[in-house]
């Protein structure tokens, strides 16, 4: 991996050593600007500025309070975000009054400036001094920051931190940080951090760094880094990024589908190709000569002996396919019904397309209201009918003794709006899924915050 | 500008783009062949039906009188 890293002829500042005044261990330091040190042997925190005699500031009572050793070893070198960095300090911090703990690493750059890496629940941030002072606007509890780029940064956290463990070198007294109030404003994958004290108001800019990038930067296996839990405060919402692309493609596809449908309507306009009026033959049931008991025993044979409706055959008509064919029946039924068992017959191949369509219309007056049910028209749509000469064979079923006339209309190139609706529905599935996942991701992010959209609404 | 956005979207979501193409291709085929994807009203297609005397046709209509 290191073979692919860019070479940089700029040398690191020459390391030197400082002796711990508590345990006399010689400690290597890498930043000539450092004047505060935490001994990795006795965990004493002391100041050793220039040629002055080292002064112990604090002797650590609990050098390793459950935080473990730093994942990134002091002195290790890496290449991250286009910069050669060296780890010079490590701090384990905890939010006062809570059990939230995170780790911060001091990084020395070759130009002598410093940066920080912060890790919480396996999520990493690169932190550097802000290039400007930001202005907080909005109500105090729901304040946000607007920077020059016009992005809104929503407040995510406000806390005071306490140091639990510290190793390495620093150019300021890190114990003073325990008196600072820190506010974090997020616009993933970026964060603005404001540290405020009595006479201090500093801004820092943070950017999310993936676990894989950290591992690659320092030549580590991802398994050696802390496992990732939950959603990081500025972790990019991968569903939001995907959603943007998918919505664009979906909209394009929807427009394309509608255009295809319109082109089909324009170049293959629908129209009636055949119309004929026919009349049913009234059926009279046979008179039974057997008694009721015998009729009950042999009801099946009696049913078979009843007269069946006469099949009616229409004139021949041509269909230019393949196409969807619409066959409509119209009958002036009045409080009765008629059902058409129908076959569309290809006269060349004798291929038969079979369907049933009913027309029924009822109306009346009950409970003080007029009511109607059904209608005098009904139609069936037959898919993918090939070109050819056709006729219809219709067997109308209705009540005994009833003679009805009906009209049958045949149309071709029927507009299949159901196809358009189906395709639009299918296209919408994935964006809707992503919308839910995106929302769930953000809910998880803000569930770790005392602020956030839901809190604001309350 | 828009073209660049579309190209980016395709490069970022190639699998979904492929799915969309397949879906649109199927839709276009259905449209131009008059194929109703869901809800075809013909329930049977055969070479020899009621009219041919084969007796192979099954009528699914009502078997008795309507009672309101």
JSON list of C-alpha atoms in Angstrom, two decimals, chain A residues 245-246 248-250 252-253 257 261 264 268 311 322-324 337 339 341 343 349-356 360 362 371 373 380-384 393 395 397 399-400 416 418-420 422-423 427 430, chain B residues 2 5-6 8-10 12-13 16-17 19-20 23-24 27-52 57 59-62 64-66 68:
[
{"chain": "A", "resi": 245, "resn": "UNK", "atom": "CA", "xyz": [-29.79, 9.85, -8.71]},
{"chain": "A", "resi": 246, "resn": "UNK", "atom": "CA", "xyz": [-32.62, 7.34, -8.62]},
{"chain": "A", "resi": 248, "resn": "UNK", "atom": "CA", "xyz": [-33.76, 11.68, -11.63]},
{"chain": "A", "resi": 249, "resn": "UNK", "atom": "CA", "xyz": [-33.63, 8.37, -13.53]},
{"chain": "A", "resi": 250, "resn": "UNK", "atom": "CA", "xyz": [-37.16, 7.53, -12.40]},
{"chain": "A", "resi": 252, "resn": "UNK", "atom": "CA", "xyz": [-36.83, 10.38, -16.94]},
{"chain": "A", "resi": 253, "resn": "UNK", "atom": "CA", "xyz": [-38.22, 6.86, -17.22]},
{"chain": "A", "resi": 257, "resn": "UNK", "atom": "CA", "xyz": [-43.11, 5.83, -20.67]},
{"chain": "A", "resi": 261, "resn": "UNK", "atom": "CA", "xyz": [-47.78, 5.76, -24.76]},
{"chain": "A", "resi": 264, "resn": "UNK", "atom": "CA", "xyz": [-48.55, 4.74, -29.74]},
{"chain": "A", "resi": 268, "resn": "UNK", "atom": "CA", "xyz": [-52.00, 3.76, -33.93]},
{"chain": "A", "resi": 311, "resn": "UNK", "atom": "CA", "xyz": [-75.46, -18.92, -30.31]},
{"chain": "A", "resi": 322, "resn": "UNK", "atom": "CA", "xyz": [-51.12, -7.20, -33.04]},
{"chain": "A", "resi": 323, "resn": "UNK", "atom": "CA", "xyz": [-53.34, -4.96, -31.02]},
{"chain": "A", "resi": 324, "resn": "UNK", "atom": "CA", "xyz": [-55.60, -4.69, -28.03]},
{"chain": "A", "resi": 337, "resn": "UNK", "atom": "CA", "xyz": [-79.44, -8.98, -16.75]},
{"chain": "A", "resi": 339, "resn": "UNK", "atom": "CA", "xyz": [-74.57, -12.28, -19.99]},
{"chain": "A", "resi": 341, "resn": "UNK", "atom": "CA", "xyz": [-70.46, -15.94, -23.47]},
{"chain": "A", "resi": 343, "resn": "UNK", "atom": "CA", "xyz": [-65.67, -16.13, -28.68]},
{"chain": "A", "resi": 349, "resn": "UNK", "atom": "CA", "xyz": [-56.67, -20.30, -38.13]},
{"chain": "A", "resi": 350, "resn": "UNK", "atom": "CA", "xyz": [-59.86, -20.96, -36.12]},
{"chain": "A", "resi": 351, "resn": "UNK", "atom": "CA", "xyz": [-58.01, -19.55, -33.10]},
{"chain": "A", "resi": 352, "resn": "UNK", "atom": "CA", "xyz": [-60.63, -18.62, -30.50]},
{"chain": "A", "resi": 353, "resn": "UNK", "atom": "CA", "xyz": [-60.35, -15.99, -27.79]},
{"chain": "A", "resi": 354, "resn": "UNK", "atom": "CA", "xyz": [-62.97, -16.68, -25.17]},
{"chain": "A", "resi": 355, "resn": "UNK", "atom": "CA", "xyz": [-64.42, -14.31, -22.61]},
{"chain": "A", "resi": 356, "resn": "UNK", "atom": "CA", "xyz": [-67.66, -13.50, -20.82]},
{"chain": "A", "resi": 360, "resn": "UNK", "atom": "CA", "xyz": [-77.11, -5.71, -15.83]},
{"chain": "A", "resi": 362, "resn": "UNK", "atom": "CA", "xyz": [-81.31, -2.47, -11.63]},
{"chain": "A", "resi": 371, "resn": "UNK", "atom": "CA", "xyz": [-81.15, 3.56, -6.05]},
{"chain": "A", "resi": 373, "resn": "UNK", "atom": "CA", "xyz": [-77.03, -0.59, -9.71]},
{"chain": "A", "resi": 380, "resn": "UNK", "atom": "CA", "xyz": [-63.93, -6.39, -22.42]},
{"chain": "A", "resi": 381, "resn": "UNK", "atom": "CA", "xyz": [-60.38, -5.73, -23.54]},
{"chain": "A", "resi": 382, "resn": "UNK", "atom": "CA", "xyz": [-58.54, -8.56, -25.26]},
{"chain": "A", "resi": 383, "resn": "UNK", "atom": "CA", "xyz": [-54.76, -8.37, -25.40]},
{"chain": "A", "resi": 384, "resn": "UNK", "atom": "CA", "xyz": [-52.39, -8.96, -28.26]},
{"chain": "A", "resi": 393, "resn": "UNK", "atom": "CA", "xyz": [-69.83, -16.06, -31.71]},
{"chain": "A", "resi": 395, "resn": "UNK", "atom": "CA", "xyz": [-74.25, -16.93, -26.67]},
{"chain": "A", "resi": 397, "resn": "UNK", "atom": "CA", "xyz": [-77.77, -15.90, -21.31]},
{"chain": "A", "resi": 399, "resn": "UNK", "atom": "CA", "xyz": [-83.90, -14.90, -17.82]},
{"chain": "A", "resi": 400, "resn": "UNK", "atom": "CA", "xyz": [-86.33, -17.36, -19.36]},
{"chain": "A", "resi": 416, "resn": "UNK", "atom": "CA", "xyz": [-54.02, 0.59, -22.39]},
{"chain": "A", "resi": 418, "resn": "UNK", "atom": "CA", "xyz": [-53.46, 0.37, -17.15]},
{"chain": "A", "resi": 419, "resn": "UNK", "atom": "CA", "xyz": [-50.04, -0.43, -18.64]},
{"chain": "A", "resi": 420, "resn": "UNK", "atom": "CA", "xyz": [-48.90, 3.16, -18.02]},
{"chain": "A", "resi": 422, "resn": "UNK", "atom": "CA", "xyz": [-48.53, -0.21, -13.80]},
{"chain": "A", "resi": 423, "resn": "UNK", "atom": "CA", "xyz": [-45.16, 0.90, -15.14]},
{"chain": "A", "resi": 427, "resn": "UNK", "atom": "CA", "xyz": [-40.87, 2.74, -11.23]},
{"chain": "A", "resi": 430, "resn": "UNK", "atom": "CA", "xyz": [-37.44, 1.83, -5.46]},
{"chain": "B", "resi": 2, "resn": "UNK", "atom": "CA", "xyz": [-28.88, 18.35, -17.08]},
{"chain": "B", "resi": 5, "resn": "UNK", "atom": "CA", "xyz": [-26.55, 15.14, -14.09]},
{"chain": "B", "resi": 6, "resn": "UNK", "atom": "CA", "xyz": [-28.09, 12.28, -16.04]},
{"chain": "B", "resi": 8, "resn": "UNK", "atom": "CA", "xyz": [-23.68, 11.08, -13.23]},
{"chain": "B", "resi": 9, "resn": "UNK", "atom": "CA", "xyz": [-26.92, 9.42, -12.13]},
{"chain": "B", "resi": 10, "resn": "UNK", "atom": "CA", "xyz": [-26.36, 6.55, -14.57]},
{"chain": "B", "resi": 12, "resn": "UNK", "atom": "CA", "xyz": [-23.79, 6.14, -9.78]},
{"chain": "B", "resi": 13, "resn": "UNK", "atom": "CA", "xyz": [-26.76, 3.80, -10.14]},
{"chain": "B", "resi": 16, "resn": "UNK", "atom": "CA", "xyz": [-31.11, 0.68, -11.33]},
{"chain": "B", "resi": 17, "resn": "UNK", "atom": "CA", "xyz": [-30.55, 2.23, -14.75]},
{"chain": "B", "resi": 19, "resn": "UNK", "atom": "CA", "xyz": [-33.61, -2.18, -14.41]},
{"chain": "B", "resi": 20, "resn": "UNK", "atom": "CA", "xyz": [-35.30, 0.95, -15.76]},
{"chain": "B", "resi": 23, "resn": "UNK", "atom": "CA", "xyz": [-38.81, -2.09, -17.63]},
{"chain": "B", "resi": 24, "resn": "UNK", "atom": "CA", "xyz": [-39.17, 0.51, -20.37]},
{"chain": "B", "resi": 27, "resn": "UNK", "atom": "CA", "xyz": [-43.46, -1.51, -21.56]},
{"chain": "B", "resi": 28, "resn": "UNK", "atom": "CA", "xyz": [-42.72, -0.39, -25.13]},
{"chain": "B", "resi": 29, "resn": "UNK", "atom": "CA", "xyz": [-43.14, -3.97, -26.39]},
{"chain": "B", "resi": 30, "resn": "UNK", "atom": "CA", "xyz": [-46.45, -4.26, -24.53]},
{"chain": "B", "resi": 31, "resn": "UNK", "atom": "CA", "xyz": [-47.66, -0.92, -25.86]},
{"chain": "B", "resi": 32, "resn": "UNK", "atom": "CA", "xyz": [-46.86, -1.59, -29.51]},
{"chain": "B", "resi": 33, "resn": "UNK", "atom": "CA", "xyz": [-48.24, -5.13, -29.47]},
{"chain": "B", "resi": 34, "resn": "UNK", "atom": "CA", "xyz": [-51.42, -4.21, -27.61]},
{"chain": "B", "resi": 35, "resn": "UNK", "atom": "CA", "xyz": [-50.47, -6.41, -24.69]},
{"chain": "B", "resi": 36, "resn": "UNK", "atom": "CA", "xyz": [-52.39, -5.54, -21.55]},
{"chain": "B", "resi": 37, "resn": "UNK", "atom": "CA", "xyz": [-49.81, -6.51, -18.90]},
{"chain": "B", "resi": 38, "resn": "UNK", "atom": "CA", "xyz": [-52.37, -7.04, -16.18]},
{"chain": "B", "resi": 39, "resn": "UNK", "atom": "CA", "xyz": [-56.09, -7.62, -16.62]},
{"chain": "B", "resi": 40, "resn": "UNK", "atom": "CA", "xyz": [-56.53, -9.35, -19.97]},
{"chain": "B", "resi": 41, "resn": "UNK", "atom": "CA", "xyz": [-60.26, -10.14, -20.16]},
{"chain": "B", "resi": 42, "resn": "UNK", "atom": "CA", "xyz": [-59.93, -13.23, -22.33]},
{"chain": "B", "resi": 43, "resn": "UNK", "atom": "CA", "xyz": [-59.66, -16.18, -20.04]},
{"chain": "B", "resi": 44, "resn": "UNK", "atom": "CA", "xyz": [-59.09, -18.88, -22.57]},
{"chain": "B", "resi": 45, "resn": "UNK", "atom": "CA", "xyz": [-57.48, -19.22, -25.97]},
{"chain": "B", "resi": 46, "resn": "UNK", "atom": "CA", "xyz": [-57.87, -22.37, -27.99]},
{"chain": "B", "resi": 47, "resn": "UNK", "atom": "CA", "xyz": [-57.87, -23.70, -31.52]},
{"chain": "B", "resi": 48, "resn": "UNK", "atom": "CA", "xyz": [-61.14, -25.65, -31.19]},
{"chain": "B", "resi": 49, "resn": "UNK", "atom": "CA", "xyz": [-63.89, -24.07, -29.18]},
{"chain": "B", "resi": 50, "resn": "UNK", "atom": "CA", "xyz": [-67.61, -24.12, -28.73]},
{"chain": "B", "resi": 51, "resn": "UNK", "atom": "CA", "xyz": [-68.32, -23.24, -32.33]},
{"chain": "B", "resi": 52, "resn": "UNK", "atom": "CA", "xyz": [-66.13, -26.00, -33.71]},
{"chain": "B", "resi": 57, "resn": "UNK", "atom": "CA", "xyz": [-65.30, -24.52, -24.22]},
{"chain": "B", "resi": 59, "resn": "UNK", "atom": "CA", "xyz": [-68.78, -21.21, -19.90]},
{"chain": "B", "resi": 60, "resn": "UNK", "atom": "CA", "xyz": [-68.15, -19.42, -16.65]},
{"chain": "B", "resi": 61, "resn": "UNK", "atom": "CA", "xyz": [-71.35, -17.42, -16.54]},
{"chain": "B", "resi": 62, "resn": "UNK", "atom": "CA", "xyz": [-74.11, -17.53, -13.99]},
{"chain": "B", "resi": 64, "resn": "UNK", "atom": "CA", "xyz": [-79.34, -19.65, -12.43]},
{"chain": "B", "resi": 65, "resn": "UNK", "atom": "CA", "xyz": [-81.69, -16.74, -12.25]},
{"chain": "B", "resi": 66, "resn": "UNK", "atom": "CA", "xyz": [-80.83, -13.48, -10.67]},
{"chain": "B", "resi": 68, "resn": "UNK", "atom": "CA", "xyz": [-82.38, -9.36, -6.00]}
]
